[in-house]
Short mmCIF file of C-alpha atoms and ligand atoms in Angstrom, two decimals:
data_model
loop_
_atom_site.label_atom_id
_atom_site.label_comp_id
_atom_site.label_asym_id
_atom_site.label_seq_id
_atom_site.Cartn_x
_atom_site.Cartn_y
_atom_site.Cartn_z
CA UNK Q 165 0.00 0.00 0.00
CA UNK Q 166 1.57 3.50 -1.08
CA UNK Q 167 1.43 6.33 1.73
CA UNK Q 168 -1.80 8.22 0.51
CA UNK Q 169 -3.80 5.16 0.47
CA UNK Q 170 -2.36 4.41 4.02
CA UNK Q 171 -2.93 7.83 5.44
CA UNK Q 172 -6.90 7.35 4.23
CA UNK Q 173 -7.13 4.02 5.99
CA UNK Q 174 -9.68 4.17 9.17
CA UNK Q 175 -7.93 3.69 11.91
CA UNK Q 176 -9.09 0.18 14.44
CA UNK Q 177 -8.57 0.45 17.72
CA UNK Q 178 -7.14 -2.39 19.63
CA UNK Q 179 -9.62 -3.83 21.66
CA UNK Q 180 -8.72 -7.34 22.21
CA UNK Q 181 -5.87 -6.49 25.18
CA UNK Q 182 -3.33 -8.81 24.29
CA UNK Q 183 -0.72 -6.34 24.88
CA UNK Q 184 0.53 -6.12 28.26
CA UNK Q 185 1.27 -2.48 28.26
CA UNK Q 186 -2.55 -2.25 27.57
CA UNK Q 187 -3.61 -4.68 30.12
CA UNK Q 188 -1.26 -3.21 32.76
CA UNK Q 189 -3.11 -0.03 31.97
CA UNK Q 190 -6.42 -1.29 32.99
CA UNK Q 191 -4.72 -2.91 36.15
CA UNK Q 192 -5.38 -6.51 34.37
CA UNK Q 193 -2.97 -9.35 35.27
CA UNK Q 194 -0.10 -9.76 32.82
CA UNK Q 195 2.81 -13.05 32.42
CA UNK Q 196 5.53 -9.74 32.16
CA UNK Q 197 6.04 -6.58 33.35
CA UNK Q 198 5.78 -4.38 30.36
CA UNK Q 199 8.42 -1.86 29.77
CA UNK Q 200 8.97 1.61 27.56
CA UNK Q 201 10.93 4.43 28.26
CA UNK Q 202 10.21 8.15 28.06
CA UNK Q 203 12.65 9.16 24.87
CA UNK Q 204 12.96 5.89 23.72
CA UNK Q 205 14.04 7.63 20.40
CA UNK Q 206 17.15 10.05 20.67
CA UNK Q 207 20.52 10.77 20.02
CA UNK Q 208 21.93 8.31 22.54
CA UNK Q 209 20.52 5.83 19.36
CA UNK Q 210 22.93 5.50 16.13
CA UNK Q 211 20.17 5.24 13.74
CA UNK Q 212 18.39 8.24 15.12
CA UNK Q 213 21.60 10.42 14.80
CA UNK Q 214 22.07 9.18 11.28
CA UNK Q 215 18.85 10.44 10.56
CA UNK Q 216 19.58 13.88 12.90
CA UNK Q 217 22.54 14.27 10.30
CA UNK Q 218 20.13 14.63 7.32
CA UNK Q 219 16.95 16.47 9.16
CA UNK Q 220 16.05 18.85 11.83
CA UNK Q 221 14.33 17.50 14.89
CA UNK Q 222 11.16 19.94 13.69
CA UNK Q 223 11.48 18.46 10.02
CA UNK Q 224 11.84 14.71 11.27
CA UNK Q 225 8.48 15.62 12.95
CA UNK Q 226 6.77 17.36 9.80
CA UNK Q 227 7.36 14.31 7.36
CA UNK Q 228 5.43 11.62 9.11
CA UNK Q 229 7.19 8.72 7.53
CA UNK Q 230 10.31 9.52 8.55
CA UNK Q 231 8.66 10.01 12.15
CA UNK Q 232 7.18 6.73 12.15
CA UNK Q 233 10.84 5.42 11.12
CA UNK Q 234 12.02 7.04 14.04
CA UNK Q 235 9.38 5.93 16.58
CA UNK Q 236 10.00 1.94 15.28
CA UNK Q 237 13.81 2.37 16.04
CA UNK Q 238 13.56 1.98 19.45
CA UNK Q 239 10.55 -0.93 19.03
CA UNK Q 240 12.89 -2.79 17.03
CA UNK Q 241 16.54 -2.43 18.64
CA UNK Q 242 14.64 -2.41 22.61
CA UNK Q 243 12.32 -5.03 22.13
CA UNK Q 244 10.26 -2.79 24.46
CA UNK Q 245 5.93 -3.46 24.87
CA UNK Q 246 4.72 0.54 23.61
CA UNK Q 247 5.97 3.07 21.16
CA UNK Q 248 5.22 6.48 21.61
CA UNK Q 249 4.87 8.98 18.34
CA UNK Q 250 8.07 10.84 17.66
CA UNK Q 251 6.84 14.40 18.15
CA UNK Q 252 7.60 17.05 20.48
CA UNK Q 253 4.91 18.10 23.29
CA UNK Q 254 5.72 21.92 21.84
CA UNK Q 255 4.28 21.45 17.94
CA UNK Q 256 1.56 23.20 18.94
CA UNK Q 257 3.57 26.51 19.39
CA UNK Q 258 4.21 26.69 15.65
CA UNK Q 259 0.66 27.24 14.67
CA UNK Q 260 -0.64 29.23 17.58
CA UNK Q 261 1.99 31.87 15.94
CA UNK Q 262 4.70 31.78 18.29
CA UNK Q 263 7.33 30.38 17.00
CA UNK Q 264 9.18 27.26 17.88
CA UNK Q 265 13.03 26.97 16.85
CA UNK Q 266 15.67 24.20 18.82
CA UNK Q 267 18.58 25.83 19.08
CA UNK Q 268 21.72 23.89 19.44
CA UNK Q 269 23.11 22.98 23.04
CA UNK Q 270 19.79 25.53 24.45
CA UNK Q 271 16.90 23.77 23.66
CA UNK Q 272 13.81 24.92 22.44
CA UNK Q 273 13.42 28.17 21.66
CA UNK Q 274 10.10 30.38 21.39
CA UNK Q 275 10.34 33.82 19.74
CA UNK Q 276 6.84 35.38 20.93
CA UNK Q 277 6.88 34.87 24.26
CA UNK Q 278 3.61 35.06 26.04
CA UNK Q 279 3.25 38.22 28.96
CA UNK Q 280 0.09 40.04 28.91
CA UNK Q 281 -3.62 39.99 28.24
CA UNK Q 282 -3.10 40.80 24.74
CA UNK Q 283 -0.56 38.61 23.65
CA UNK Q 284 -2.92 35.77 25.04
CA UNK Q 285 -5.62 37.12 22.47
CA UNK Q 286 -3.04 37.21 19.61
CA UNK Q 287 -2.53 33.45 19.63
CA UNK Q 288 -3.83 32.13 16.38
CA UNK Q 289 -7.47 30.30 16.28
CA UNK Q 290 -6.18 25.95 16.64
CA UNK Q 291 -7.58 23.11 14.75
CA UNK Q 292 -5.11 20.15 15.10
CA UNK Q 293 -6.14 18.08 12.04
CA UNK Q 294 -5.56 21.34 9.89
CA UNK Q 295 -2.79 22.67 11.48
CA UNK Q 296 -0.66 19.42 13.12
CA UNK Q 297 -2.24 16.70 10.37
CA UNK Q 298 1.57 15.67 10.14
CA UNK Q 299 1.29 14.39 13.44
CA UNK Q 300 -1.71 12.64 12.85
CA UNK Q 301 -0.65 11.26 9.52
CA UNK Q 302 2.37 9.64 11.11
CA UNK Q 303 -0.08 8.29 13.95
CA UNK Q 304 -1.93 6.41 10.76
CA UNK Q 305 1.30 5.24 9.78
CA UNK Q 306 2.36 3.80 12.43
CA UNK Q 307 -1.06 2.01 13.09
CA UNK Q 308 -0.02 -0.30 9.61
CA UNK Q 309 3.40 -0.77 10.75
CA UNK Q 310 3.79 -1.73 14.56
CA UNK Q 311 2.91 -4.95 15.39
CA UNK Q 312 -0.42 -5.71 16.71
CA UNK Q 313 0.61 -6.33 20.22
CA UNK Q 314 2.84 -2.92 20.35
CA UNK Q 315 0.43 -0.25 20.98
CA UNK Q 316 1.25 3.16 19.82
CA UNK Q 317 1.29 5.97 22.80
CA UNK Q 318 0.31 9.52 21.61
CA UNK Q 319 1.03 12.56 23.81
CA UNK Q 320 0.84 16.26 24.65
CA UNK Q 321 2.49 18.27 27.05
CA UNK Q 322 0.23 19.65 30.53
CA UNK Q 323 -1.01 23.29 29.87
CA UNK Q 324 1.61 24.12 33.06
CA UNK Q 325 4.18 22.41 31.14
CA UNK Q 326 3.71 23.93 27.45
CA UNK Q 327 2.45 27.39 29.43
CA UNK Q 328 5.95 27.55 31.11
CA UNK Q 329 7.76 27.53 27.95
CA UNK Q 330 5.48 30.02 26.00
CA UNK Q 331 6.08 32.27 29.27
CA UNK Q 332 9.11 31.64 29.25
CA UNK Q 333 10.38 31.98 25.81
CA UNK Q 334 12.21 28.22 26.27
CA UNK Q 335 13.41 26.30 29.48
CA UNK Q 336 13.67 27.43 32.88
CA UNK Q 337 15.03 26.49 36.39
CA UNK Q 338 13.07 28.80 38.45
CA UNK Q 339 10.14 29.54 36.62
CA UNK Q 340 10.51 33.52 37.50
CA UNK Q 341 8.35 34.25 35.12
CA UNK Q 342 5.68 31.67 35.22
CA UNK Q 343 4.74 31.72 38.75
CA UNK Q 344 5.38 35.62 38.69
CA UNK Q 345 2.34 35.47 35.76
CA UNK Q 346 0.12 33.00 38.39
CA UNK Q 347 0.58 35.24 41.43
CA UNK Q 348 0.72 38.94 39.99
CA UNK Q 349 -1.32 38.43 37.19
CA UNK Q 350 -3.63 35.75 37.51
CA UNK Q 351 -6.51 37.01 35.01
CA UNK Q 352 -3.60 36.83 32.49
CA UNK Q 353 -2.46 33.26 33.82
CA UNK Q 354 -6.19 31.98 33.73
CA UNK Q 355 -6.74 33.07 30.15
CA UNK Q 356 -3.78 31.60 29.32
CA UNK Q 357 -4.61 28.08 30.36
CA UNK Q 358 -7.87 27.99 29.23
CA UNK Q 359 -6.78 28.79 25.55
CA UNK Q 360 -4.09 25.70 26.29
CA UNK Q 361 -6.55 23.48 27.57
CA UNK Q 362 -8.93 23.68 24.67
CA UNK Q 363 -5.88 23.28 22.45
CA UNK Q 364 -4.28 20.21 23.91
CA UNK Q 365 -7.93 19.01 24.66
CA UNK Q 366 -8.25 19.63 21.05
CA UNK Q 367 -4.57 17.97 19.95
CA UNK Q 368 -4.88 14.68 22.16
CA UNK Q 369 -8.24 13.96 21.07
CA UNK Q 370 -7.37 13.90 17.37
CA UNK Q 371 -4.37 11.71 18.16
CA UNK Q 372 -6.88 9.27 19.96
CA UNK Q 373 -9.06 9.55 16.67
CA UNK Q 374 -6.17 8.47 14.46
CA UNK Q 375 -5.02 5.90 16.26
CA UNK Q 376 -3.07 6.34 19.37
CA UNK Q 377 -4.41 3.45 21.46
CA UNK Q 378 -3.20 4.98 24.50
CA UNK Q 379 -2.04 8.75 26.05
CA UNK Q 380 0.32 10.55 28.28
CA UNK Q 381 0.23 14.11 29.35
CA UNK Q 382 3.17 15.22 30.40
CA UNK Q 383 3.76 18.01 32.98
CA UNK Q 384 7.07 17.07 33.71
CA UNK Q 385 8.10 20.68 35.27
CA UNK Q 386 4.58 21.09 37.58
CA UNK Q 387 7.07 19.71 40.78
CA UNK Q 388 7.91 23.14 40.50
CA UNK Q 389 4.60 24.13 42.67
CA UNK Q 390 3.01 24.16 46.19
CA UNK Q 391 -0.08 21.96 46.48
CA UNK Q 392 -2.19 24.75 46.86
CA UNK Q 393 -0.77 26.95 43.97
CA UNK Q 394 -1.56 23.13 41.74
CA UNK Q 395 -4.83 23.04 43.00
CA UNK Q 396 -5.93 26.81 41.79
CA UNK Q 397 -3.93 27.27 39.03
CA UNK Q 398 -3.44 23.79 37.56
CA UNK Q 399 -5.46 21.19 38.45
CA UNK Q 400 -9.18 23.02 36.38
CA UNK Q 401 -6.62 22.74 33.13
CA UNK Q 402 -5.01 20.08 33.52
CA UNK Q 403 -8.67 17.83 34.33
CA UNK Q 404 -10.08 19.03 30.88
CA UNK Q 405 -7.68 17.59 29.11
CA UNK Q 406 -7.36 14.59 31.00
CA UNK Q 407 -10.77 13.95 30.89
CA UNK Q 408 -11.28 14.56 27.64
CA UNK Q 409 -8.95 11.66 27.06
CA UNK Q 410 -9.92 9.66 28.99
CA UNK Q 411 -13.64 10.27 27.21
CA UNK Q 412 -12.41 8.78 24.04
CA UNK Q 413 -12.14 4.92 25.86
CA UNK Q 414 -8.50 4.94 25.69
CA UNK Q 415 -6.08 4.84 29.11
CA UNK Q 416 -4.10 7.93 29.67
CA UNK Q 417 -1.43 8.28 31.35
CA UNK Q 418 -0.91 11.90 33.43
CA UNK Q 419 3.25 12.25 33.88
CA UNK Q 420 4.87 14.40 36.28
CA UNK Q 421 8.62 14.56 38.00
CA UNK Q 422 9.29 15.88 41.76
CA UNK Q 423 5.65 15.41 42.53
CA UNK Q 424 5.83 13.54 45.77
CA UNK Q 425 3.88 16.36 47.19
CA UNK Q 426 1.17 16.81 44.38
CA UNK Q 427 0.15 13.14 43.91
CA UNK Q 428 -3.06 12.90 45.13
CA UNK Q 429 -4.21 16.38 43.40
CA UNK Q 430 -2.96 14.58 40.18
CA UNK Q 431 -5.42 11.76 40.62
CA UNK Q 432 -7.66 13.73 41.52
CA UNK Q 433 -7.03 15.65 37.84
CA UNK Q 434 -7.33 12.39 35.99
CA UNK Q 435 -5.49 9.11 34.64
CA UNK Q 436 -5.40 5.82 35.16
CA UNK Q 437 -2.00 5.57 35.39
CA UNK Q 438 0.14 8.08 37.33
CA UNK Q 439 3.96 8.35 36.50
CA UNK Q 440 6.50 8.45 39.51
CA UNK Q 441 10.10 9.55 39.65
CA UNK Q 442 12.70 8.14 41.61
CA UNK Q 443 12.60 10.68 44.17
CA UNK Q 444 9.48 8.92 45.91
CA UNK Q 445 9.95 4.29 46.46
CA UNK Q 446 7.75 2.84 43.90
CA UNK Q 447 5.40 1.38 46.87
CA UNK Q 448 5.17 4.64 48.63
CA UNK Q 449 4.07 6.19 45.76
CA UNK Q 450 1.42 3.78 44.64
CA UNK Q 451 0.36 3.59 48.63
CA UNK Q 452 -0.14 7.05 48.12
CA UNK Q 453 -2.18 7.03 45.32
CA UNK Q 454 -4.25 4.45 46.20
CA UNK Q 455 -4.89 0.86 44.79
CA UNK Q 456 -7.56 2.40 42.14
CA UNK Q 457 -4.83 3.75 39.80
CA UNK Q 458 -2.16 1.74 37.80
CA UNK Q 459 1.30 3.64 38.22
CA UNK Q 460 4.71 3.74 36.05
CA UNK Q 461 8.26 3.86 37.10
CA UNK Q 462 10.75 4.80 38.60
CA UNK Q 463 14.03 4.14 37.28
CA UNK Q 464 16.34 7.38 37.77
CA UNK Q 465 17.80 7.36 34.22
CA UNK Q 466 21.49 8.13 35.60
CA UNK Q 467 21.37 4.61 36.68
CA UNK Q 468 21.76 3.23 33.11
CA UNK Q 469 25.46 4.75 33.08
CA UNK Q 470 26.37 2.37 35.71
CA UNK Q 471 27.63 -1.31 35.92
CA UNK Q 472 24.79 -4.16 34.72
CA UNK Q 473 25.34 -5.51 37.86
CA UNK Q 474 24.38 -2.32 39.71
CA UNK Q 475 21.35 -1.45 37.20
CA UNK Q 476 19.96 -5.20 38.22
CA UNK Q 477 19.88 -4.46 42.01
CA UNK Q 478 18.06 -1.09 41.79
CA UNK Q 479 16.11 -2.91 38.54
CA UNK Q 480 14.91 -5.65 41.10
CA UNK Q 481 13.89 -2.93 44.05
CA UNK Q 482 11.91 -1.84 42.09
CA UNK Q 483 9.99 -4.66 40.68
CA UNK Q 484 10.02 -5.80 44.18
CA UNK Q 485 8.50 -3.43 45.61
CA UNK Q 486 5.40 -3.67 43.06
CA UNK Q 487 5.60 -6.75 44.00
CA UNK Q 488 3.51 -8.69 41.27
CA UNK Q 489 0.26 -6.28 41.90
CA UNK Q 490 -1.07 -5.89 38.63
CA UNK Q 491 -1.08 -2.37 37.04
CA UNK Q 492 2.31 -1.23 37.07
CA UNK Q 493 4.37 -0.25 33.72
CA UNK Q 494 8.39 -0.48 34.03
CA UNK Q 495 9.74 3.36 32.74
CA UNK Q 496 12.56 5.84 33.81
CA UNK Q 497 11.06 8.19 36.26
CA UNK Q 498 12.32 10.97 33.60
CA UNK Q 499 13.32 10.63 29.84
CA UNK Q 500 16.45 8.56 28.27
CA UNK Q 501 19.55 11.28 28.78
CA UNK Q 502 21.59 11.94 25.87
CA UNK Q 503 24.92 9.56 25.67
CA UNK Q 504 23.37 6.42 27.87
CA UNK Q 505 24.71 2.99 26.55
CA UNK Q 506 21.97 1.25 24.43
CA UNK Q 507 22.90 -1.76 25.54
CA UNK Q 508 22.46 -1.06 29.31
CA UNK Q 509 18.85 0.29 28.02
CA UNK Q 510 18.81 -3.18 26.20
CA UNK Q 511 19.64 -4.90 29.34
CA UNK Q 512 17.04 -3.47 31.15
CA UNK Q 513 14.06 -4.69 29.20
CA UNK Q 514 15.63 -8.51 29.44
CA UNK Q 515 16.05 -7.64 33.40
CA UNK Q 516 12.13 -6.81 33.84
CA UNK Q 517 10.90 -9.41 30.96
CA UNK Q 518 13.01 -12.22 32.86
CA UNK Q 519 12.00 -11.11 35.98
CA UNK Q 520 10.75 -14.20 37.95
CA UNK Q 521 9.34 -12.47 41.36
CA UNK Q 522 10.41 -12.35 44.89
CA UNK Q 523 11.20 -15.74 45.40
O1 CP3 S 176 10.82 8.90 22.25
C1 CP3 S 176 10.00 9.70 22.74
O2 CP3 S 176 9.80 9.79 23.96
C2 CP3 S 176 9.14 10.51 21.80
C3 CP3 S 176 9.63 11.78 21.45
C4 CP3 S 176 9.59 12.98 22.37
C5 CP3 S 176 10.40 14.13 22.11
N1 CP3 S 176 10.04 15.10 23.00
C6 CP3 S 176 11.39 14.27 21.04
C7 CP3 S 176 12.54 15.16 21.28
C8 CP3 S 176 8.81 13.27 23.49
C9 CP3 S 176 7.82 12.39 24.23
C10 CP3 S 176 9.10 14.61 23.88
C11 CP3 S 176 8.43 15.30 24.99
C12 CP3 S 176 8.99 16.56 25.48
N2 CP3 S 176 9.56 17.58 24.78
C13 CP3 S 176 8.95 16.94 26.83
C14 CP3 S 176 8.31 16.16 27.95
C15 CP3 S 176 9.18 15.05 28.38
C16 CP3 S 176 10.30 15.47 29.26
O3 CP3 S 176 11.45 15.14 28.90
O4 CP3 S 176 10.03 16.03 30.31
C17 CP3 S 176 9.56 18.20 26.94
C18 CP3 S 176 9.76 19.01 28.21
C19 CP3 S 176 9.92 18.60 25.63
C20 CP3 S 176 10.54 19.90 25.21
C21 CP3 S 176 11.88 19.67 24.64
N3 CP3 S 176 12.12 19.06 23.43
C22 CP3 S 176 13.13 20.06 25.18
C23 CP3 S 176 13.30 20.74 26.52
C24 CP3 S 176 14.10 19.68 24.27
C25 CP3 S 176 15.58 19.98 24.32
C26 CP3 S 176 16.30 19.18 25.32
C27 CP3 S 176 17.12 18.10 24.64
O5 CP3 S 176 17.02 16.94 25.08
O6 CP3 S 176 17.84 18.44 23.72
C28 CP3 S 176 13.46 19.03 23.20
C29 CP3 S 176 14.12 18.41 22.04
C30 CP3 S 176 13.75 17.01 21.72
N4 CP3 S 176 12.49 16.50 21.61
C31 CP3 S 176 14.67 15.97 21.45
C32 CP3 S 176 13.91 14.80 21.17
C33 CP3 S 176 14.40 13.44 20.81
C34 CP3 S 176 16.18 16.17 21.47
C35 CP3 S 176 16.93 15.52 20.40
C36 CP3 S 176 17.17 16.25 19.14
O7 CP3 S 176 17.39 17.48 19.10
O8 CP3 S 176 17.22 15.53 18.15
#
């Protein structure tokens, strides 16, 4: 089948549940722990840098075949249970009129920065099959490629997350200007996440409808806040999307790092599973959370630079403390760094596939 007759295809969602990434979703029962990583496609991957060589991050996203190559690399050379879409959670920065650039060794990069009433109004009108149908054409790709048992994982970035950078104008440590927005000018930081909201309500939602079979929302910076600050500024925006997700029968996930404090405001925002970090044990978290909610981590991605031996033990904690209760999904408790050994990523699949329990 050529491309355009692909890209017309309806999309079928997988309902029979023989994936375990799926079932551990839904808190079923699985024979494995199922394992992906957060940037399982990156430069610490050969054949992604020999495709960095020829394309710009932005462009690998804007020709979807060459993003659905890059999303299979990792599902081939990993042997790992999901693949998420090769996008980036800011794409929708280019058409709200911003403009999104990666600048080498800084990160992203976004020219109109977002201060005041009126630059909230000048965002451009969103309508993510007309303005991000590159994402959604890789998404039907990818549906005809993967095998049937590797689900594909769409995503979008947490309106706290994607707000911070448009605030910002790129990444940030402190979040001056963010939280300066939220506390000195909270009509402007309200309007602000409403317009986000509907667009990332918007954005997931048409993933879902091309295929993703499941979703994560990641606010991976919202440790940044006070529980109370989450819960009046956050938690409204965050729950739309979530819920609008969750609305379209597929499991999302809701992603956050440093969050020890915010976890039960999270739930209470949506997902069925919750992401933890390595800052909180794996059982402490879930107890946490609760036994109603599946949960996935915790590795602390430093530990793939160390010795096999040493990535087992803290491998094995942490399937140990899970201890066999069905709903948990083996991941980093952040993204793949930049320069990790493949084969130590490798290794870790085989260490949670093989895993044989507490005994
Ligand atoms: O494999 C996957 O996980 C899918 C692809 C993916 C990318 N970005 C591609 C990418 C995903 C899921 C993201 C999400 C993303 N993007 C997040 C949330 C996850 C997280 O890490 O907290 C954030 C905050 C961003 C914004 C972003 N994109 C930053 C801050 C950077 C620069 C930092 C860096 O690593 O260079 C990016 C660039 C980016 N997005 C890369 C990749 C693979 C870097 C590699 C490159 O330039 O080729």
């Amino acid at each position: 089948m050529t491309i355009p007759q692909l890209l017309t295809q309806p999309a079928t969602r997988n309902t029979d549940y023989a994936s375990p990434f799926l079932r551990a979703c839904h808190r079923l029962p699985t024979d494995i722990t199922p394992v992906w990583f957060m940037r399982q496609a990156g430069r610490y991957m050969p054949e992604y840098r020999a495709i960095r060589e020829k394309y710009s991050l932005i462009e690998i996203c804007q020709h979807p075949e060459i993003a659905a190559e890059v999303t299979m690399q990792p599902v081939r050379a990993l042997g790992v249970d999901a693949a998420i879409l090769f996008a980036d959670i800011l794409l929708p920065v280019i058409p709200l009129g911003l403009g999104l650039e990666f600048a080498k060794g800084e990160g992203p990069v976004i020219a109109s920065s977002v201060r005041t009433l009126e630059d909230v109004r000048a965002m451009k009108p969103f309508d993510a099959e007309s303005d991000l149908g590159y994402v959604m054409d890789a998404i039907r790709i990818l549906r005809n490629e993967l095998p049937h048992n590797i689900p594909l994982i769409g995503f979008c970035g947490a309106p706290f997350t994607v707000a911070s950078y448009i605030i910002e104008g790129g990444s940030s440590r402190e979040f001056l200007k963010t939280k300066t927005m939220m506390y000195s000018a909270p009509e402007v930081w309200h309007a602000l996440m409403e317009k986000l909201s509907n667009v990332l309500t918007d954005y997931l939602v048409a993933q879902i409808r091309a295929g993703a079979q499941a979703v994560q929302v990641f606010d991976s910076w919202v440790g940044a806040l006070s529980p109370q600050d989450y819960e009046t500024f956050v938690l409204p925006y965050s729950q739309k999307v979530l819920q609008a997700a969750k609305a379209e029968g597929v499991p999302v996930i809701h992603f956050g790092t440093n969050t020890t404090t915010l976890l039960p405001l999270m739930k209470r925002a949506g997902g069925d599973v919750l992401g933890l970090d390595w800052r909180i044990p794996l059982d402490d978290g879930w107890k946490l959370l609760g036994d109603d909610v599946a949960v996935q981590g915790n590795l602390d991605p430093i530990v793939l630079f160390a010795p096999v031996p040493e990535i087992k033990k803290r491998v094995h904690d942490i399937l140990n403390r899970a201890n066999g209760k069905p709903g948990h999904i083996f991941n980093l408790g952040h993204g793949i760094l930049q320069n990790t050994p493949v084969d130590n990523v490798k290794a870790v699949v085989d260490m949670v596939h093989e895993y044989q329990g507490n005994k």
